[in-house]
Coordinates of C-alpha atoms and ligand atoms in Angstrom, one line a residue:
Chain A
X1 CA -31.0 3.1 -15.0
X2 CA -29.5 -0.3 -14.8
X3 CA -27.3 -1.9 -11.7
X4 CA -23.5 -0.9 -13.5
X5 CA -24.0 2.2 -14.5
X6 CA -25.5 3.3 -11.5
X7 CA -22.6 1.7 -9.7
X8 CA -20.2 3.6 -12.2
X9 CA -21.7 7.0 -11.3
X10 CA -21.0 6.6 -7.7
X11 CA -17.3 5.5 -8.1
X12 CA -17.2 8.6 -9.9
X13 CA -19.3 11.1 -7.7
X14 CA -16.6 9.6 -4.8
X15 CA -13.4 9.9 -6.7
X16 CA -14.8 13.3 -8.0
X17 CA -15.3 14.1 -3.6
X18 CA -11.8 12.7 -3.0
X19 CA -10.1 15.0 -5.6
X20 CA -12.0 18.1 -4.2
X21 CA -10.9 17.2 -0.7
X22 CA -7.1 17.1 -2.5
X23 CA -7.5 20.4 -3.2
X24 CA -8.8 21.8 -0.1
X25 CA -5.9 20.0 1.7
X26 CA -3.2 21.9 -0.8
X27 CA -5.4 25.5 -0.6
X28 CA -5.1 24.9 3.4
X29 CA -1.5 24.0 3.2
X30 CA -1.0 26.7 0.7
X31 CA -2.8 29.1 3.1
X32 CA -0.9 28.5 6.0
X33 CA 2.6 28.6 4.7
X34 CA 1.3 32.5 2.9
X35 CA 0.1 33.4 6.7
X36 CA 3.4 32.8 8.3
X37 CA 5.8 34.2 6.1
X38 CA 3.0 37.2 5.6
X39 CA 3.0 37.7 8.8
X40 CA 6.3 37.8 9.5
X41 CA 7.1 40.3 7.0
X42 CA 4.1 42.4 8.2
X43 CA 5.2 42.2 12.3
X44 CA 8.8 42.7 11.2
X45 CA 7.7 45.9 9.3
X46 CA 5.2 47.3 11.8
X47 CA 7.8 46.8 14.4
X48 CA 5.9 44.5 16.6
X49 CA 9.0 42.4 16.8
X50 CA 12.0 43.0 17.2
X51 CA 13.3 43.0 13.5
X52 CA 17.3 43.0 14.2
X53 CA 16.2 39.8 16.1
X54 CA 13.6 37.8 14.2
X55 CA 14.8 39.9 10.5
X56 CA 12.0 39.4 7.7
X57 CA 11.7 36.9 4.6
X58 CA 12.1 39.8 2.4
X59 CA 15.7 39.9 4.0
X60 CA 16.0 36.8 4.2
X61 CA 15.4 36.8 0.5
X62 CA 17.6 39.4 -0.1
X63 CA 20.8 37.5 1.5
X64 CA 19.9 34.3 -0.2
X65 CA 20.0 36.2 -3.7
X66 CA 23.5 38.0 -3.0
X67 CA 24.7 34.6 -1.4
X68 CA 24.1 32.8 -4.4
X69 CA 25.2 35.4 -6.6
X70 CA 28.6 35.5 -5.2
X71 CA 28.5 31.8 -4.8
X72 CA 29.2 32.0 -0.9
X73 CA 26.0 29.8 -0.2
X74 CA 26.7 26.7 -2.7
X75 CA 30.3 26.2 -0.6
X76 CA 28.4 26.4 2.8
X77 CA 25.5 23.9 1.1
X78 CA 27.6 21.6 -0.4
X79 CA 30.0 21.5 2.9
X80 CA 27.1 20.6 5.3
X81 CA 25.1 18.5 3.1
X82 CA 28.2 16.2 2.0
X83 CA 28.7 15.8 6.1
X84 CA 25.1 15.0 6.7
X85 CA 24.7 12.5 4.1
X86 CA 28.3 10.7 5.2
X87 CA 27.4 10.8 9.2
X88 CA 24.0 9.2 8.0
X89 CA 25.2 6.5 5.2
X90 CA 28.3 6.1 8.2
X91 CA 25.7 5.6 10.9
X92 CA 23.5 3.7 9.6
X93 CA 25.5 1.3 8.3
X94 CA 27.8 0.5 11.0
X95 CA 25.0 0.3 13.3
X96 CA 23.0 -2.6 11.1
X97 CA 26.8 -4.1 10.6
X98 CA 27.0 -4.1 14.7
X99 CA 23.6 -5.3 14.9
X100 CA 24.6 -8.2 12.9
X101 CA 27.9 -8.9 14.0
X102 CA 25.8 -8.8 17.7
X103 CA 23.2 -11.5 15.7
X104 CA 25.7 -13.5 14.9
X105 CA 27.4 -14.1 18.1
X106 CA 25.0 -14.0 21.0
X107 CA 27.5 -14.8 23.7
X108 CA 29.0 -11.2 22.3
X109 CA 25.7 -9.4 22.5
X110 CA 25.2 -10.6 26.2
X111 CA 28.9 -9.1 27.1
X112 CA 28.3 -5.7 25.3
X113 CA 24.5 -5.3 26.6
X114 CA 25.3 -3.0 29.6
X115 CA 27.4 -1.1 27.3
X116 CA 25.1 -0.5 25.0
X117 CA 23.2 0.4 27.5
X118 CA 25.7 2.9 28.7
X119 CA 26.6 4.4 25.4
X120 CA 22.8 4.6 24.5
X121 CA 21.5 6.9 27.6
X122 CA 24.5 9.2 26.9
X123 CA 24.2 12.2 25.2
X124 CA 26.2 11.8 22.2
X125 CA 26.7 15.2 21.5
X126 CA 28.9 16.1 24.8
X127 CA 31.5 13.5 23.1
X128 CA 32.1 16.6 20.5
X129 CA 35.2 18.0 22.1
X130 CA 36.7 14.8 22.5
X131 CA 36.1 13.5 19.2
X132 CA 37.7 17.2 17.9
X133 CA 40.7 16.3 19.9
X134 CA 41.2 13.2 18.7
X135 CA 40.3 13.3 14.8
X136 CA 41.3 17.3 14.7
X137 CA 38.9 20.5 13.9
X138 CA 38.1 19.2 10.2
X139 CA 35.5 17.9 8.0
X140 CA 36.4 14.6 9.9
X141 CA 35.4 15.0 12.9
X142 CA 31.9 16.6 11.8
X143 CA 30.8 13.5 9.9
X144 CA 31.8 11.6 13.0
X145 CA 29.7 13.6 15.2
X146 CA 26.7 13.4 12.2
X147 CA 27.6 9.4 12.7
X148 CA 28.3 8.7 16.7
X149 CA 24.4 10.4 17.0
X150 CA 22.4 7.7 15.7
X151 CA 25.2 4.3 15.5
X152 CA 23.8 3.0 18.8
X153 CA 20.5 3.9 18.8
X154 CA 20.0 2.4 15.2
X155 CA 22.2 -0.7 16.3
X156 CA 20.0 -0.9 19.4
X157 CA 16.9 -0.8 17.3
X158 CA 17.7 -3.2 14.3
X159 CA 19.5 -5.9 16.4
X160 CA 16.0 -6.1 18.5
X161 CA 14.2 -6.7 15.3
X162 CA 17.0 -9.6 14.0
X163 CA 16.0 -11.0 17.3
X164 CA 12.4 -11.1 16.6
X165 CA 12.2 -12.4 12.9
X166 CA 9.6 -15.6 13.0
X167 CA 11.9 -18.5 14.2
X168 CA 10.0 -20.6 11.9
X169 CA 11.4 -18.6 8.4
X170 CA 15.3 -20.1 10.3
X171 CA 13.6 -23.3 10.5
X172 CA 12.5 -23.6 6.9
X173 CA 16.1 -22.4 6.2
X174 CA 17.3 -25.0 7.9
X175 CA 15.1 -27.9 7.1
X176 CA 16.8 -27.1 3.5
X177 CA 20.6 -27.0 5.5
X178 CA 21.1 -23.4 5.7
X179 CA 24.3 -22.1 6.4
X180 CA 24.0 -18.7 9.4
X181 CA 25.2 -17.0 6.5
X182 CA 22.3 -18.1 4.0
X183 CA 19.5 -17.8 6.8
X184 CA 21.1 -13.9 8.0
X185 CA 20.8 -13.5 4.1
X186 CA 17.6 -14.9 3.3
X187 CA 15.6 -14.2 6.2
X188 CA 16.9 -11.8 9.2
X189 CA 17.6 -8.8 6.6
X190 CA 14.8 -8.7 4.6
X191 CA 12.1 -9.2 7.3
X192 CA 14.1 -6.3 8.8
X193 CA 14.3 -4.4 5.9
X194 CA 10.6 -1.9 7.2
X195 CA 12.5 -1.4 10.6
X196 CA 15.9 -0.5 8.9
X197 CA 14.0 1.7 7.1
X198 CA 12.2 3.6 9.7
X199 CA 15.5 3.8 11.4
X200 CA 16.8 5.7 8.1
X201 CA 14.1 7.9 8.9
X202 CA 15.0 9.0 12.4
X203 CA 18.7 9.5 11.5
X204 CA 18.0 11.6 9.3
X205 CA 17.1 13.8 11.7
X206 CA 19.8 12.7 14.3
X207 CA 22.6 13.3 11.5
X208 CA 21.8 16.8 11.0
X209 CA 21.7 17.3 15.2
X210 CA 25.0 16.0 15.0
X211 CA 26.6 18.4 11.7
X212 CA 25.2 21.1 13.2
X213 CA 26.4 20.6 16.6
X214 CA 30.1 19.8 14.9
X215 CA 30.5 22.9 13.0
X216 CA 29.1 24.8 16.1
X217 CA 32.4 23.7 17.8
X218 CA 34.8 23.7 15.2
X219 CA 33.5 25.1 11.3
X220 CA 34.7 27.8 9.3
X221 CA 32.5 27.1 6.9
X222 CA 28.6 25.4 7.0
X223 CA 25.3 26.0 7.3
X224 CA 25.8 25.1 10.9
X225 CA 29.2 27.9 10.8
X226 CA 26.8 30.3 8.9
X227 CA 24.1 29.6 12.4
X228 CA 26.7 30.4 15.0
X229 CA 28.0 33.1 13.2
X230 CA 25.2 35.0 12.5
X231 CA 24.6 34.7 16.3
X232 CA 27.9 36.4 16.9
X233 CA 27.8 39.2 15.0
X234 CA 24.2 40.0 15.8
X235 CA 23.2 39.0 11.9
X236 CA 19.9 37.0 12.5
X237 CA 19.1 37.7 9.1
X238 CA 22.0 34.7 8.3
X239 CA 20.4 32.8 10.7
X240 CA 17.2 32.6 9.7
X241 CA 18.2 31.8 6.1
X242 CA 20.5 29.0 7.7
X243 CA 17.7 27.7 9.6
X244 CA 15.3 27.9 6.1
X245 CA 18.1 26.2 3.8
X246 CA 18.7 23.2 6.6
X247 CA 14.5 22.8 6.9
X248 CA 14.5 22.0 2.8
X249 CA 17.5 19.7 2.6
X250 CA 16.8 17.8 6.1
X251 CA 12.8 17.5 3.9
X252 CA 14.8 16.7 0.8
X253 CA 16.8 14.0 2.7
X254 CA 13.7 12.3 4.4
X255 CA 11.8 12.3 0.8
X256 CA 14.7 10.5 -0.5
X257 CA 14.5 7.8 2.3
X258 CA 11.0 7.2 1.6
X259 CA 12.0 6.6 -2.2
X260 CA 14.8 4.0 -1.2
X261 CA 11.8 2.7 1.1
X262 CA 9.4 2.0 -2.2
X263 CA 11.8 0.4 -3.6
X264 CA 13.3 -1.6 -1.0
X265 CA 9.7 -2.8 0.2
X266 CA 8.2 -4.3 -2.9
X267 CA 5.6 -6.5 -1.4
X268 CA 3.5 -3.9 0.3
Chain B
X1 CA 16.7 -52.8 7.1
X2 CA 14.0 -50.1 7.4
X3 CA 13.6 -46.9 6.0
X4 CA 13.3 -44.8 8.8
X5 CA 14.1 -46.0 12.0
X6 CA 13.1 -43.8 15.3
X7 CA 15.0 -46.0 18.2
X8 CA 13.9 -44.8 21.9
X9 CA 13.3 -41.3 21.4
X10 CA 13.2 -38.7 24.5
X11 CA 13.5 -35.0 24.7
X12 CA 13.3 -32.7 27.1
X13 CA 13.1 -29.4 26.6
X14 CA 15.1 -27.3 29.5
X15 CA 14.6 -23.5 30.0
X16 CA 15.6 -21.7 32.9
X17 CA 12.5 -22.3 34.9
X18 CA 11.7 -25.6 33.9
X19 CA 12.2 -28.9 32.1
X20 CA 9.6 -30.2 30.1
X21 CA 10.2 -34.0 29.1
X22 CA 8.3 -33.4 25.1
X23 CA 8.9 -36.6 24.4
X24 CA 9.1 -40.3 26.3
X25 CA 10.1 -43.7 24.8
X26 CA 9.2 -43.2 21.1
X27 CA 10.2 -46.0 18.8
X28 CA 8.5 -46.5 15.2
X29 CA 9.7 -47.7 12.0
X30 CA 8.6 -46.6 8.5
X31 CA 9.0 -48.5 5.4
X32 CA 9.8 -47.1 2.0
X33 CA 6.9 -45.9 0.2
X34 CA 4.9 -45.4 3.2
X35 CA 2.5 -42.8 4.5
X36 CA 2.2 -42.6 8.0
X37 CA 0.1 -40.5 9.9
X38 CA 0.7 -39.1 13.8
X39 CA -2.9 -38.3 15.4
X40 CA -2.6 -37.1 19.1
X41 CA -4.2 -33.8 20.7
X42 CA -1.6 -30.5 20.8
X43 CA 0.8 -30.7 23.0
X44 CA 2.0 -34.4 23.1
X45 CA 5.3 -34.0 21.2
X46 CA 4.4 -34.4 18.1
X47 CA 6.0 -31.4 16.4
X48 CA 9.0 -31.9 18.1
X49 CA 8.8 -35.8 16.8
X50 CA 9.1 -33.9 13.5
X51 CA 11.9 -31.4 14.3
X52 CA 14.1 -34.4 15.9
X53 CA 13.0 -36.9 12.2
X54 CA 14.4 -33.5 10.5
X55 CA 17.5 -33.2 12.5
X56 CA 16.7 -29.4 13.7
X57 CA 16.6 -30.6 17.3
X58 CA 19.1 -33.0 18.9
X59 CA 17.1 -35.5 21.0
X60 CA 18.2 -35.6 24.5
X61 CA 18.3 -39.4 23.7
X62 CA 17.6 -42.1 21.4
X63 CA 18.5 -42.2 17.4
X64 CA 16.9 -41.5 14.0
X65 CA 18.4 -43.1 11.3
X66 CA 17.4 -43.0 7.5
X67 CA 18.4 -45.8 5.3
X68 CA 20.8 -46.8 8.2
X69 CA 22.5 -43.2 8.2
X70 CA 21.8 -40.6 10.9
X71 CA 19.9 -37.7 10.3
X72 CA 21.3 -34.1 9.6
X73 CA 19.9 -31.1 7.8
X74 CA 22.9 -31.1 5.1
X75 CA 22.0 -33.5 2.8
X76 CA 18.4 -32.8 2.3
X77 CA 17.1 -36.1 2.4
X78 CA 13.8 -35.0 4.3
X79 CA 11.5 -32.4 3.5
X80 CA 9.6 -30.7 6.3
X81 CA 6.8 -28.6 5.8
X82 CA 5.8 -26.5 9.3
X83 CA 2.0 -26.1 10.3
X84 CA 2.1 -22.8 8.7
X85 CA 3.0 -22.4 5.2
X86 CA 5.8 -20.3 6.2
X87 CA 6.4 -18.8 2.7
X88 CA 8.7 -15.7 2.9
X89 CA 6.3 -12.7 2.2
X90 CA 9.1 -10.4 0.8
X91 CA 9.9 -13.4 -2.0
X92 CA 8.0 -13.9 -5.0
X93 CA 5.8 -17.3 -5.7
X94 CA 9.2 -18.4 -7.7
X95 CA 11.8 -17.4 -5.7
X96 CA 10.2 -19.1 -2.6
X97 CA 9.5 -22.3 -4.7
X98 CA 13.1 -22.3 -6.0
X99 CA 14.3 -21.4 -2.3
X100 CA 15.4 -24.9 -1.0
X101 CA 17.2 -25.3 -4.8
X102 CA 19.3 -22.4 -3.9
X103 CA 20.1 -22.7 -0.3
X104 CA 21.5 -25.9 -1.4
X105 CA 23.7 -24.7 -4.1
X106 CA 21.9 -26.7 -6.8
X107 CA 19.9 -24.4 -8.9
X108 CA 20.3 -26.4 -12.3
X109 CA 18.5 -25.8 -15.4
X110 CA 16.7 -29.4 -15.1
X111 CA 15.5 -28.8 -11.4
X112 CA 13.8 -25.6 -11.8
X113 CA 11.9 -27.0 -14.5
X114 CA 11.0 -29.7 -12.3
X115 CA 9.7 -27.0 -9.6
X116 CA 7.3 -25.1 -12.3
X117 CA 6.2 -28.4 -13.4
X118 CA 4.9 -29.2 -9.8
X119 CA 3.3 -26.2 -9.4
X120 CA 1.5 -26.5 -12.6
X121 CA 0.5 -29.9 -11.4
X122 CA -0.8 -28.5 -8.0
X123 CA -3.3 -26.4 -10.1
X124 CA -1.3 -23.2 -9.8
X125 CA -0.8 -21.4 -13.2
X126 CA 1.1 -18.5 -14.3
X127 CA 1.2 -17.1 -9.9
X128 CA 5.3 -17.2 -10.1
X129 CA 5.2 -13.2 -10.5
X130 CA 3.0 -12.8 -7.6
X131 CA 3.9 -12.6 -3.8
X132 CA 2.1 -15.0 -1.5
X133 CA 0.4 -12.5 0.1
X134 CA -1.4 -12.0 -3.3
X135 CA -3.0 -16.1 -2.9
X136 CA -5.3 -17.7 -0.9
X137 CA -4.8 -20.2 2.4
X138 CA -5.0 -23.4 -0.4
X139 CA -2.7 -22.0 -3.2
X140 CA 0.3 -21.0 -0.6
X141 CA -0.6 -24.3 1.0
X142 CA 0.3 -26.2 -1.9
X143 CA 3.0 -23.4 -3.0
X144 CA 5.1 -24.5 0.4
X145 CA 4.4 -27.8 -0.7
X146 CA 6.0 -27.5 -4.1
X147 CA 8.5 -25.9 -2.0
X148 CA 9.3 -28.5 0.0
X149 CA 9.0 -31.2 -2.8
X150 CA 11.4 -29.2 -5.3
X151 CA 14.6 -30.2 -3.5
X152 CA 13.3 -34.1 -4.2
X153 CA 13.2 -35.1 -0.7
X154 CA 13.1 -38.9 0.1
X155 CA 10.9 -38.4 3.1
X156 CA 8.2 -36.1 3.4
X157 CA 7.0 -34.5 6.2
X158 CA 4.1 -32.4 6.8
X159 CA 2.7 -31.1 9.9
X160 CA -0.7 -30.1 10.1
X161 CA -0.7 -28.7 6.6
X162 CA -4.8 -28.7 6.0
X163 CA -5.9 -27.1 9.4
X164 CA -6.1 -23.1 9.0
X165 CA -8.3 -24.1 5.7
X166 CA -11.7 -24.5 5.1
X167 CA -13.1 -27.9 5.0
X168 CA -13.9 -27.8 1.3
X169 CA -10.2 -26.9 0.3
X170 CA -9.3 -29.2 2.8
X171 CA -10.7 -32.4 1.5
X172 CA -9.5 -31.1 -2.5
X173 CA -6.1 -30.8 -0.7
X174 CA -6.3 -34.1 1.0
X175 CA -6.9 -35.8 -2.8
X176 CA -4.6 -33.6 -4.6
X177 CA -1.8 -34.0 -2.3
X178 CA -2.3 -37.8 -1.6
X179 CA -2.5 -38.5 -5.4
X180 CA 0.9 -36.4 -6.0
X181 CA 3.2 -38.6 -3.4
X182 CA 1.7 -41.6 -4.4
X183 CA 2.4 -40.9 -7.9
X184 CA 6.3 -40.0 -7.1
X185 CA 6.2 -43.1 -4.6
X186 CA 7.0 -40.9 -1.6
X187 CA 7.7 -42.1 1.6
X188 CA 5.5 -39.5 4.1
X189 CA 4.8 -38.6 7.4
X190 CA 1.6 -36.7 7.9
X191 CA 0.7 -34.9 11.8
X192 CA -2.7 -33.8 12.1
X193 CA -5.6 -33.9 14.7
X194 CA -8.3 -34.8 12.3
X195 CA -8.9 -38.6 12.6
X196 CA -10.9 -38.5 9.4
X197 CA -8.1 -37.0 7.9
X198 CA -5.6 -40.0 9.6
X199 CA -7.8 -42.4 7.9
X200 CA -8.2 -41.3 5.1
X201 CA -4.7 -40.5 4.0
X202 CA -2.6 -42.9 5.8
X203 CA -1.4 -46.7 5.7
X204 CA -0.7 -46.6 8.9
X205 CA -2.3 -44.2 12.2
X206 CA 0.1 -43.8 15.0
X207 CA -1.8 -42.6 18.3
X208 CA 0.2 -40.4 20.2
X209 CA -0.7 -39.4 23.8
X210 CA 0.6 -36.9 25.9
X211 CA 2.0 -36.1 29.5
X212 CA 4.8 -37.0 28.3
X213 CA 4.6 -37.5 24.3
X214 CA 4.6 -41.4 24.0
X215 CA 2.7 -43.6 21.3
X216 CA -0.5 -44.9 22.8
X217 CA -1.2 -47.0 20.3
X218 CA -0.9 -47.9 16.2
X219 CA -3.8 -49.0 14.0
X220 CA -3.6 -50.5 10.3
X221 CA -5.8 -48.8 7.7
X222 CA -7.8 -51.4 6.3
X223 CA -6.3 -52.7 2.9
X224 CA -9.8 -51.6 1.2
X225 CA -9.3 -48.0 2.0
X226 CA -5.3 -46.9 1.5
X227 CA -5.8 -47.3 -2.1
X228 CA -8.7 -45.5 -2.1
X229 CA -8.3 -41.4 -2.5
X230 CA -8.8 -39.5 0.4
X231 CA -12.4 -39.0 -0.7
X232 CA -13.4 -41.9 -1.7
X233 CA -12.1 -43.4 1.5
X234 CA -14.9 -40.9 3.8
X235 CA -17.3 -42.8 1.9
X236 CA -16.5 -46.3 2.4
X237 CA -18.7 -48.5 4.8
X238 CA -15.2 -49.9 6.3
X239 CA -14.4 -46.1 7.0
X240 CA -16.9 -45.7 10.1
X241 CA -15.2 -49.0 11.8
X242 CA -11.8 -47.3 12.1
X243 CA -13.0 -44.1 12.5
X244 CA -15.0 -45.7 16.0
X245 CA -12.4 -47.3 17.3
X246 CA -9.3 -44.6 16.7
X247 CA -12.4 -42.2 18.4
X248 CA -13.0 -44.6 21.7
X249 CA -8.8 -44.7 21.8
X250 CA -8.7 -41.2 21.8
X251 CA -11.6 -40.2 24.3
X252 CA -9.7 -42.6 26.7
X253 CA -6.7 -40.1 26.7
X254 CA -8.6 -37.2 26.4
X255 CA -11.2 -37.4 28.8
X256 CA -14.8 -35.5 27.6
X257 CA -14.8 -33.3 31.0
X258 CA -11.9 -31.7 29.7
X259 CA -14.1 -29.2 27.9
Ligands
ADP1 N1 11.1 -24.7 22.3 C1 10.5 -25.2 23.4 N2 10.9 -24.9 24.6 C2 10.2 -25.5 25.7 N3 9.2 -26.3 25.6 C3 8.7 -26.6 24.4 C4 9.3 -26.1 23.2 N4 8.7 -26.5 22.1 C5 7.7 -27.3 22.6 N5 7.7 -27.4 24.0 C6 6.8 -28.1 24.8 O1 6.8 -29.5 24.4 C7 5.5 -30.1 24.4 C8 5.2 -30.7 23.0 O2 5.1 -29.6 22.1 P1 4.9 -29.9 20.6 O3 5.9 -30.8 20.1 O4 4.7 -28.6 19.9 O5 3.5 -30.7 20.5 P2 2.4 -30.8 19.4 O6 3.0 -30.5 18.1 O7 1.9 -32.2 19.5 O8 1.3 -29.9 19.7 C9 4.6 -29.0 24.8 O9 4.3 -29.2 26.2 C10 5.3 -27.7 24.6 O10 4.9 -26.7 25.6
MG2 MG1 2.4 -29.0 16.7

């Protein structure tokens, strides 16, 4: 057997190995996700718990069918989701707008450190009653609580990184008589583009504390409304499905991150 | 009148712990046409020589003037290419070789031809697509270079552009570069701390020692060798004469028990 083909039948035999390893991954996933929700079912049936507390996916099911039959769940959806995705579009970017506007004028970033400091160490979520007071108990004052969760932290987090973009990419800039404007254009964003990204990521997460938090104080309606609800009239059966529904979207909502990320990131 | 005129250069560099004087008493004169080479172990100024030629850093005193004007960044009169090749990883091979072109406003039909043409006569076909990342030390070596040239500078600068390569690169670099600037005529100043590479290059070697950064001393290149190429040059019996006596200059400011 000659040299290439030999070499050709082992690429093979290890793409052949990586492929079955694939499919173990997917059966194990697969595997686990049937345990859980099997065993749920199976505990809630056999009374081993509590099943006015921890309900079953079967009714869980149930509700989500009727829900979306009499159309109940899309307002709820569409209500929460269209908060979440305006906190964390809201956030996001007036956080990287404060991080530059604190790149631009360092004497302005060494007054507002301490109280950035401040704002950062507090927990953002206690600021809900005020902010209800102040913008009313609306839609308003949700996205701003989905948005006030993650604007300091991400303008913490992408101003550090401005700072440390290779001083020698401003000098190159410069050497060609760049303006701040060119070398904030050319250079500080898009070496900052991986740690913008990664700070989608996290408020992502942060948005949805925030939404959820909002329409625990003040909804009528929401996924977040549908939680606290459930709670109060002893309905956990609602709850769960809330809790389900907000798992796929908050997934749905990072995926889409990571597709803005591939295409944002075209070097790698 | 010269062409470049450095009058009585110092810096000092002050941070909040210390001042560090970079720079002491530098004066030097460079004629049109020119290549001049700045030789001197790290750390005696000679990077900041650069930055204060290019106008990045205001000397703390003295004056640079070019054709009897002072220096400033705007008017993109000097090319500077850093000691890395600096090219922006997120940019493709054309958009960081048309970069000075557009920072400047002047992205003209006529000029960007004039970019692809230099890279084509660095040896570097059909890369624009790629991303630097995608090239070896030598091609983004000479990409910055094209860089740095496409904006028709009338002084070049390059600092230490040969010394992450290997040697073999290096001494193809050393021709291919020194043939390209003499063909346009360009005026150049070269840092490096390879005395063969001084030589070999330059018409003239300044000797710059540190403690703080101050010329120590400035040889002629032979008349045999400058219009030799770089290669050539290593070869020639007048080579090893020069090479000997920029050595003994140098061992006197850097003595051996340093090592
Ligand atoms: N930005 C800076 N701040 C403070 N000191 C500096 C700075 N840049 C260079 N220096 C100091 O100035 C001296 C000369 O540095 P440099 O010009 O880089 O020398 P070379 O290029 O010859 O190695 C060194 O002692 C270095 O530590
Ligand atoms: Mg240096």
């Amino acid at each position: 057997m000659s040299l290439k083909t030999n070499t050709e039948l082992l690429h093979q035999q290890f793409i052949h190995s990586l492929n079955r390893e694939k499919r173990w991954v997917r059966f194990y996933q697969f595997l686990i996700f049937i345990v859980i929700f099997a065993g749920w079912e199976i505990a809630s049936r056999l009374q081993w718990i509590d099943p006015l507390i921890f309900s079953a996916p079967s009714k869980v099911w149930n509700l989500l069918i009727v829900k979306i039959q009499d159309g109940s769940l899309w307002l709820d959806l569409s209500f929460t989701l269209s908060e979440t995705v305006l906190g964390f579009i809201l956030g996001t970017l007036l956080g990287t707008l404060l991080a530059a506007l604190l790149w631009w004028s360092p004497f302005l970033s060494k007054i507002l450190d301490p109280y950035l400091v401040i704002l950062n160490s507090m927990p953002k979520v206690a600021l809900g009653p005020i902010l209800i007071v102040a913008l009313g108990p609306s839609f308003t004052s949700i996205v701003a609580m989905g948005a006030i969760i993650s604007v300091i932290i991400t303008t913490i987090v992408v101003y550090t990184s401005f700072r440390e973009v290779d001083p020698n990419y401003i000098k190159v800039l410069q050497t060609f008589g760049g303006t701040r404007y060119q070398i904030f254009k050319e250079a500080i964003l898009p070496s900052s583009f991986p740690v913008i990204i990664s700070t989608l990521k996290v408020n992502v997460g942060l948005s949805w504390v925030g939404v959820i938090v909002g329409e625990f104080l003040v909804a009528s309606k929401g996924l977040g409304y549908m939680i606290i609800y459930g709670f109060q009239v002893f309905n956990f059966t609602l709850v769960m499905l809330s809790l389900l529904i907000i798992a796929v979207l908050a997934t749905i909502m990072y995926q889409v991150v990571e597709l803005i990320e591939k295409k944002l990131i075209k070097n790698n | 009148m010269e062409f470049l005129k450095i009058d009585d250069i110092h810096h000092t560099y002050f941070t909040k712990t210390s001042a560090v004087t970079a720079l002491s008493d530098v004066s030097l004169d460079v004629a049109e046409g020119e290549f001049v080479s700045f030789l001197g172990p790290s750390g005696c100024g000679k990077t900041t020589l650069l930055s204060i030629i290019a106008g990045l850093i205001k000397p703390t005193e003295g004056l640079v003037e070019l054709e009897g004007k002072k220096v400033g960044t705007k008017d993109n009169e000097i090319g500077y290419m850093l000691q890395q090749d600096y090219l922006f990883p997120w940019k493709t091979i054309e958009e960081n070789i048309l970069l000075g072109l557009k920072i400047s406003g002047s992205l003209e039909k006529d000029k960007i031809q004039y970019a692809h043409d230099l890279l084509e006569k660095m040896g570097l076909q059909s890369v624009e697509p790629l991303y630097p990342k995608q090239l070896s030390g030598g091609m983004r070596q000479r990409v910055a270079l094209v860089r740095t040239l496409a904006t028709e500078p009338k002084l070049l600068m390059l600092d230490e552009p040969f010394s992450a390569l290997d040697y073999q690169t290096k001494l193809n670099l050393e021709n291919l570069v020194s043939n390209t600037l003499k063909s346009f005529g360009k005026t150049a100043i070269l840092v490096t701390h390879d005395i063969g590479e001084a030589i070999a290059m330059s018409d003239r070697v300044y000797l710059f020692s540190p403690g703080p950064g101050h010329i120590h001393k400035m040889f002629h290149i032979p008349k045999e060798l400058r219009d030799l190429t770089p290669f050539h040059t290593r070869n020639h019996e007048a080579y090893t004469d020069i090479f000997q006596s920029i050595w003994k200059e140098l061992e006197s400011i850097e003595p051996e028990d340093k090592y």
